[in-house]
Coordinates of C-alpha atoms in Angstrom, one line a residue:
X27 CA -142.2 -169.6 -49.0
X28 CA -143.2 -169.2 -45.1
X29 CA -140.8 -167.7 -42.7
X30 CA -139.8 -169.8 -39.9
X31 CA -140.5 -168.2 -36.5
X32 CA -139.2 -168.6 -32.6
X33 CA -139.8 -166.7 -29.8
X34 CA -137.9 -167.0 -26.4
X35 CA -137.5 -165.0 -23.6
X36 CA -134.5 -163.0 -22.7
X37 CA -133.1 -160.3 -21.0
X38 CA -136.3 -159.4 -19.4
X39 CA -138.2 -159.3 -22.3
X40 CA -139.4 -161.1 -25.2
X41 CA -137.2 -162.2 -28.2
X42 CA -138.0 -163.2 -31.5
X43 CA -136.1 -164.7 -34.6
X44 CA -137.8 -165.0 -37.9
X45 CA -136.0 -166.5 -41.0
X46 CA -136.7 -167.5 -44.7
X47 CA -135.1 -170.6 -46.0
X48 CA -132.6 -170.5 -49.3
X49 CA -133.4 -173.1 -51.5
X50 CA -130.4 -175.0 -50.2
X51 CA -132.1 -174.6 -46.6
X52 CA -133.9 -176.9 -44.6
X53 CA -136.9 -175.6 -41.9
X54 CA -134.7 -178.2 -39.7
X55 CA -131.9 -175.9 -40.5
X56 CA -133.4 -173.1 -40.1
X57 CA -134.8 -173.9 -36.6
X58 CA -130.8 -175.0 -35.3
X59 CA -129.3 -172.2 -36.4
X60 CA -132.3 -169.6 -34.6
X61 CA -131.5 -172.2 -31.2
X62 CA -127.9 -171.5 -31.7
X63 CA -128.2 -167.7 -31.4
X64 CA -130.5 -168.0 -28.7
X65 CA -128.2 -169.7 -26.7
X66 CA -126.0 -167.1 -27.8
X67 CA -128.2 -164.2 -26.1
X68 CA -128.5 -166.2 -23.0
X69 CA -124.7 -166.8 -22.6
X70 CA -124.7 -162.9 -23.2
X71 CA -127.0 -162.3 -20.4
X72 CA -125.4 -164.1 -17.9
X73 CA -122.4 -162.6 -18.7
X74 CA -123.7 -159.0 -18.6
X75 CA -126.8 -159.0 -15.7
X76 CA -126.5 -156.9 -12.9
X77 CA -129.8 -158.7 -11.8
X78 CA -127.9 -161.4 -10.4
X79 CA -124.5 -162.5 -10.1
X80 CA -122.4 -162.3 -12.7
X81 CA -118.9 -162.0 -14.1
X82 CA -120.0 -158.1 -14.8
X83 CA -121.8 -157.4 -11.5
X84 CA -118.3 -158.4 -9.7
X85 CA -117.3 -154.9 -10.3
X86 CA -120.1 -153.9 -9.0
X87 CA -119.5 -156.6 -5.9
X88 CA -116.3 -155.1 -5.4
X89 CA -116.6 -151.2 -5.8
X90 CA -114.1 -149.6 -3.6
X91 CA -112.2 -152.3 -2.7
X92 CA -110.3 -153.7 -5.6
X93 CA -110.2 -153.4 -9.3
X94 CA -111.8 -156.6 -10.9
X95 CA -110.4 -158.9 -14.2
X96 CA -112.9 -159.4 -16.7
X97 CA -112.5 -161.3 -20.0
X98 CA -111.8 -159.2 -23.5
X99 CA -115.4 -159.6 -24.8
X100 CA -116.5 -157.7 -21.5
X101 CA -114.0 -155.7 -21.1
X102 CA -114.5 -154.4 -24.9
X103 CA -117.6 -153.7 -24.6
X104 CA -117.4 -151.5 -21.0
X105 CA -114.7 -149.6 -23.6
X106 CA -117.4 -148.9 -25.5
X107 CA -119.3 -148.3 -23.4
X108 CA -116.9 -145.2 -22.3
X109 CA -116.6 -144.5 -25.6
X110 CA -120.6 -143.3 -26.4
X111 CA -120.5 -141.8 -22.5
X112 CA -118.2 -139.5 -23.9
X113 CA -119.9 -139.0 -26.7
X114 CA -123.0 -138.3 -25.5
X115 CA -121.1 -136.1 -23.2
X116 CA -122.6 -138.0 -20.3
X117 CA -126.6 -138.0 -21.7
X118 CA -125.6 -141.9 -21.6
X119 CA -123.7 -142.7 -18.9
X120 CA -122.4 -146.4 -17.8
X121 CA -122.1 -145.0 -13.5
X122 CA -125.8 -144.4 -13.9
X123 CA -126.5 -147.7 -12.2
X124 CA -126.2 -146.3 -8.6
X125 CA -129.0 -143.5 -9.5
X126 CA -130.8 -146.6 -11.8
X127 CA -130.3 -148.8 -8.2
X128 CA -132.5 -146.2 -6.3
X129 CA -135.4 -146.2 -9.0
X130 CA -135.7 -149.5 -8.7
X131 CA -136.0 -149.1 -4.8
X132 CA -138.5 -146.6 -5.5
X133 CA -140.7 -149.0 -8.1
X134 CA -140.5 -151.9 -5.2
X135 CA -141.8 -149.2 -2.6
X136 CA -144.4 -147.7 -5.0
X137 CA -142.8 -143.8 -3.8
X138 CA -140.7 -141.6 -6.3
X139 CA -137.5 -141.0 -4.6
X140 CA -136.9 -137.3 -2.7
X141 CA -135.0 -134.6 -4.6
X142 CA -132.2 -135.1 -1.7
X143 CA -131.7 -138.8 -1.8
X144 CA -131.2 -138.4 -6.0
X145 CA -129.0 -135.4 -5.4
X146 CA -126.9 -137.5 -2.6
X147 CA -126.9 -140.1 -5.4
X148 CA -126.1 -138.3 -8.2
X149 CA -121.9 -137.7 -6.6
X150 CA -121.3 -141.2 -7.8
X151 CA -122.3 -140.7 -11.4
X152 CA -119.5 -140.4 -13.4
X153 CA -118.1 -142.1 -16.1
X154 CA -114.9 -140.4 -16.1
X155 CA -113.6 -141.7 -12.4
X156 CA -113.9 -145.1 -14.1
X157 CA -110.5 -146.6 -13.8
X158 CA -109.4 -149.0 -16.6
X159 CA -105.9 -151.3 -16.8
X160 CA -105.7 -152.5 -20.5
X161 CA -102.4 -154.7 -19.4
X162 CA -104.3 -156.4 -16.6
X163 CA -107.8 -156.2 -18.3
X164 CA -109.3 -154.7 -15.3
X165 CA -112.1 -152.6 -14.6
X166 CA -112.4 -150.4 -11.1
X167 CA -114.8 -148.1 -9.2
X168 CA -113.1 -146.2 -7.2
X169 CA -115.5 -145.6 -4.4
X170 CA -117.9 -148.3 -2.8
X171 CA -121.2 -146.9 -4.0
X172 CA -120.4 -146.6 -7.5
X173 CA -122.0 -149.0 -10.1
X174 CA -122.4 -149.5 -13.4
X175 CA -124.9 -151.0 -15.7
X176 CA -124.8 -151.9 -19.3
X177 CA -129.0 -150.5 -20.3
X178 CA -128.6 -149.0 -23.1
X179 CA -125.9 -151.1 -25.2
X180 CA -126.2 -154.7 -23.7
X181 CA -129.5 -155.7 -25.7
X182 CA -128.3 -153.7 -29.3
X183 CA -125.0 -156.0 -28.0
X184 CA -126.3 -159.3 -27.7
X185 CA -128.4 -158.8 -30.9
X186 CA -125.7 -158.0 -33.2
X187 CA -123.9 -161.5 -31.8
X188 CA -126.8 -163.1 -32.7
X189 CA -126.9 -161.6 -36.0
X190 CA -123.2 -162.2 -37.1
X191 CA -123.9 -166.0 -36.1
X192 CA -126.7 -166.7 -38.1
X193 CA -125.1 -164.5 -41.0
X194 CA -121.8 -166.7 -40.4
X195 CA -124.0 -169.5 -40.5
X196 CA -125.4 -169.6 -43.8
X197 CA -128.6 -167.5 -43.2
X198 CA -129.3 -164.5 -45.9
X199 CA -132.9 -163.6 -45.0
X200 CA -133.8 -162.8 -41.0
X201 CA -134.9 -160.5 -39.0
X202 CA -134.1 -160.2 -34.6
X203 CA -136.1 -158.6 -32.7
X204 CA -134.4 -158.2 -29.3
X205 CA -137.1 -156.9 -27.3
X206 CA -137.9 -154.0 -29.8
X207 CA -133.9 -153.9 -30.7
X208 CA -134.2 -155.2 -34.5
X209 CA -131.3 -156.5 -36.9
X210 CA -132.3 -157.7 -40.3
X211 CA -130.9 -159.0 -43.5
X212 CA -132.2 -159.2 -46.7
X213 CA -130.0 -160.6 -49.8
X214 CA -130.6 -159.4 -53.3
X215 CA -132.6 -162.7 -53.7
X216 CA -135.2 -161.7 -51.8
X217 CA -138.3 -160.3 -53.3
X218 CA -138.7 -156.8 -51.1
X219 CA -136.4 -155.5 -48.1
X220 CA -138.0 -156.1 -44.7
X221 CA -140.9 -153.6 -44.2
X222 CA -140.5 -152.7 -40.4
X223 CA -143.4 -149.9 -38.8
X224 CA -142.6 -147.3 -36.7
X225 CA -144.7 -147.3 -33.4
X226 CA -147.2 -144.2 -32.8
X227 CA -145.8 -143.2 -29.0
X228 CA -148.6 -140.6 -28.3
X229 CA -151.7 -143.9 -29.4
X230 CA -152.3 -146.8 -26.3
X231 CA -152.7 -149.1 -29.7
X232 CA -149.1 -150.7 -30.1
X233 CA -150.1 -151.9 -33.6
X234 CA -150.7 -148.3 -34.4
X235 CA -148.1 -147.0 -37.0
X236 CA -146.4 -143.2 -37.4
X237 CA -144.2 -144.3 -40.0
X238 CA -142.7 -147.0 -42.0
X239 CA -138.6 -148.0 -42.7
X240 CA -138.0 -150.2 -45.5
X241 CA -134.4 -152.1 -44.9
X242 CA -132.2 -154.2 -46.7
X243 CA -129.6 -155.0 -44.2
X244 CA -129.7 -152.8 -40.9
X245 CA -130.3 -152.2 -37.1
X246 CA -133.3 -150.0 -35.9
X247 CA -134.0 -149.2 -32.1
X248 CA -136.6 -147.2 -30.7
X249 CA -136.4 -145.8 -27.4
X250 CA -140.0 -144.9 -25.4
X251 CA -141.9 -143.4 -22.8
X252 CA -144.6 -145.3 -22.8
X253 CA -142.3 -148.9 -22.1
X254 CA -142.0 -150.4 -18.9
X255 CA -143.5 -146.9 -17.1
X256 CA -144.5 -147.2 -13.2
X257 CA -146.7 -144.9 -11.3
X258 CA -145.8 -143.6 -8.5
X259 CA -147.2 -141.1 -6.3
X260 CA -150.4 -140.6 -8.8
X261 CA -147.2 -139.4 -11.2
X262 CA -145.4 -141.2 -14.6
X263 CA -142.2 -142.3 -14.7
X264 CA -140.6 -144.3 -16.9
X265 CA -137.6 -146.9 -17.3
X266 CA -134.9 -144.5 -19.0
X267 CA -133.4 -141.9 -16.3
X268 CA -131.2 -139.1 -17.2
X269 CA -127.8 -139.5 -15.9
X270 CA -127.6 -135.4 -15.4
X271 CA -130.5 -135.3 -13.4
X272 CA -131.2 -138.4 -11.9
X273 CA -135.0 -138.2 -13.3
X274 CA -136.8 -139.9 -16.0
X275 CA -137.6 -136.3 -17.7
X276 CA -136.9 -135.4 -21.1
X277 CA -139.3 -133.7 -23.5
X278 CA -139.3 -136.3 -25.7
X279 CA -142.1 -139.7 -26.2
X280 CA -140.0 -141.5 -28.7
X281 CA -136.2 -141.9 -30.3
X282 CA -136.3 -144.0 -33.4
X283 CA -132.7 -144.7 -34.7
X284 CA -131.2 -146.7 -38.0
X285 CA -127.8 -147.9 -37.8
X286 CA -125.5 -150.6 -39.3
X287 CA -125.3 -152.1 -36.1
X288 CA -127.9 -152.6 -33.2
X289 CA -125.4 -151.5 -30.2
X290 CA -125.0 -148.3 -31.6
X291 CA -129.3 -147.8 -32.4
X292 CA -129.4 -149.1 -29.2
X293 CA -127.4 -146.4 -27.3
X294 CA -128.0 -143.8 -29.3
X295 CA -131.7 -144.1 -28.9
X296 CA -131.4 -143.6 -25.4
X297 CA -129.0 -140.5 -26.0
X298 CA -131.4 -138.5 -28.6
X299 CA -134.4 -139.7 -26.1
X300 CA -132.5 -137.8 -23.2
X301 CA -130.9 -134.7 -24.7
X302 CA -135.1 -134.2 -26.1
X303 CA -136.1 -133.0 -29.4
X304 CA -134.3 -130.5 -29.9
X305 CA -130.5 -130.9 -28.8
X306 CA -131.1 -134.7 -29.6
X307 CA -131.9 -134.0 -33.2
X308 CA -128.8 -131.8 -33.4
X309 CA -126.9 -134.7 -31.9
X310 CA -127.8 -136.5 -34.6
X311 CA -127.6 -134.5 -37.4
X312 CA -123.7 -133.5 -36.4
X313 CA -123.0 -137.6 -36.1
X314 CA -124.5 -137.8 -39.3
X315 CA -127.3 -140.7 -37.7
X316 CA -130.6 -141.9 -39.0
X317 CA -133.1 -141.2 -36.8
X318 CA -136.7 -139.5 -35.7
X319 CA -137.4 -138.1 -32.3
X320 CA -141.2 -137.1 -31.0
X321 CA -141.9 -134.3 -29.0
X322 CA -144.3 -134.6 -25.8
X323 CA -146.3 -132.1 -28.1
X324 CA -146.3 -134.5 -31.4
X325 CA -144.2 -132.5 -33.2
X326 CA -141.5 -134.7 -35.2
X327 CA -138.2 -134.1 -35.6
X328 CA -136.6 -136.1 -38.4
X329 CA -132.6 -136.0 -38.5
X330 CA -131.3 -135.1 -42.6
X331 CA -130.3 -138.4 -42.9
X332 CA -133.6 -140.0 -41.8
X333 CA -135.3 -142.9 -44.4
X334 CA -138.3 -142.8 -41.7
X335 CA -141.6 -142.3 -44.1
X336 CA -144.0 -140.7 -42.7
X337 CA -147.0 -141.4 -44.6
X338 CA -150.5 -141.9 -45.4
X339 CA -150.6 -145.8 -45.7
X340 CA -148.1 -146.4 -42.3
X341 CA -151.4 -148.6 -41.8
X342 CA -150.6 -151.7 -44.1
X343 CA -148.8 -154.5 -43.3
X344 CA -145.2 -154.4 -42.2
X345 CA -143.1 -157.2 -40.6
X346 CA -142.7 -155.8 -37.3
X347 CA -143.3 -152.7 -35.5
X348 CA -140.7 -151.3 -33.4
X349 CA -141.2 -150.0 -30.2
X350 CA -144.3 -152.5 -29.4
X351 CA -144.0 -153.3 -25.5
X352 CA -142.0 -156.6 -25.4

């Protein structure tokens, strides 16, 4: 039985859907049902862009001067949002948009921003001064150079509401791949769970595996140095930036993370990736997480509850191999 496959493009990357028919199932079906939570992910990212305008970037649009109404599906999710800032104790922090603002300033001008200008920057980052209404469903920055941004948890978002569609809609054997966010199901029909590889960070092959997850019914997310990098100045830098700091440096290559769901791989990737190897793997071992975090040096460190193998055929096929650029 062949899978049924369709890729789009979304939320700045590249999406795809693949999907095994039941017996029951047609490939016309099949194909509706993948165009349905497509849709889905684009009705997501206009809802949650700060690329453009948006019902999210009003808050942004009005930082300072008024606090903003948003619907309950947004304002949930800037909840939790808040909710892993804190737990991350600021390592992931929603009000790093003001500081994410300036790198992208600094990719358009090709010239890493100055320690000063990223210090000045750095006064508006804070989650905590966040102001929430939960009678009036309103969100509010108190000061006019605040923003927020939703990297880190909108993509693991919008694929778990494709997921729960297609599941809702009759489908028992998928796998999403939200730009290197995956979400998969596999029924007890099914001959063997999805085989998904685990990306080598320190190789320039992408098809080059470290490991190998085999996964019934999950979310896996992998987090990356080597994804969407710029150079500036003759220097790396890449996409994630530490909130604490205001630069992208961490000690760590690559966060791998297993969940139930792919919002919470999703941000907790990028929390392991910037607390490093070491406080990032005590992170998750006290949250109890499945996960595997590489050191700049290649050392890996694999959290207790970790069903990474790292083995000596991570060659053969697998499915898909997370943290591919996409």
């Amino acid at each position: 039985m062949q899978p049924v496959t369709l890729i789009e493009k979304h939320m700045g990357g590249t999406w795809s859907i693949q999907a095994y028919p039941s017996n029951l199932q047609s490939e016309e079906f099949i194909i509706t049902q993948i165009k349905k939570a497509f849709a889905e992910v684009q009705r997501l990212e206009n809802l949650l862009t700060d690329f453009r305008p948006s019902p999210f970037n009003e808050i942004n649009t009005y930082a300072g001067i008024r606090p903003v109404s948003v619907c309950r599906e947004l304002y949930d999710l800037i909840v939790s949002a808040l909710h892993f800032s804190r737990e991350g104790q600021g390592a992931f922090d929603i009000s790093y948009a003001s500081i994410g603002q300036l790198w992208r300033e600094a990719r358009a001008g090709k010239s890493a921003p100055s320690r000063d200008v990223i210090r000045e920057q750095l006064q508006w980052v804070d989650y905590k001064k966040i102001i929430l209404n939960p009678e009036e469903q309103t969100i509010f920055l108190p000061h006019k150079k605040m923003r927020i941004g939703l990297g880190g948890i909108g993509k693991g978002y919008a694929v778990d509401q494709a997921f729960n569609l297609l599941k809702d809609n009759g489908l028992t054997n998928f796998l999403i791949n939200g730009s290197g966010d995956l979400r998969c199901l596999s029924d007890g029909k099914a001959p063997r769970p999805w085989r998904i590889g685990i990306r080598n960070p320190l190789s320039e092959d992408q098809e080059l595996k470290m490991g190998i997850l085999q996964i019934r019914e999950g979310a896996v997310a992998t987090s990356g140095d080597y994804v969407n990098y710029i150079l500036l100045d003759g220097k790396k830098y890449h996409h994630i930036i530490n909130p604490l700091t205001g630069m992208p440096e961490f000690g760590a290559v690559s966060t791998t993370i297993i969940s139930s769901t792919a919002l919470e791989a999703d941000v907790t990737a990028t929390i392991a990736m910037i607390k490093g190897p070491h406080f990032g793997l005590e992170y998750l071992n006290q949250k109890k997480i499945k996960g595997m975090i590489v050191a700049e040096s290649g050392q890996v460190f694999m959290s207790k509850e970790s069903l990474i193998q790292i083995e000596a055929d991570a060659q053969k096929e697998t499915t898909h191999v997370c943290g591919k650029h996409c």
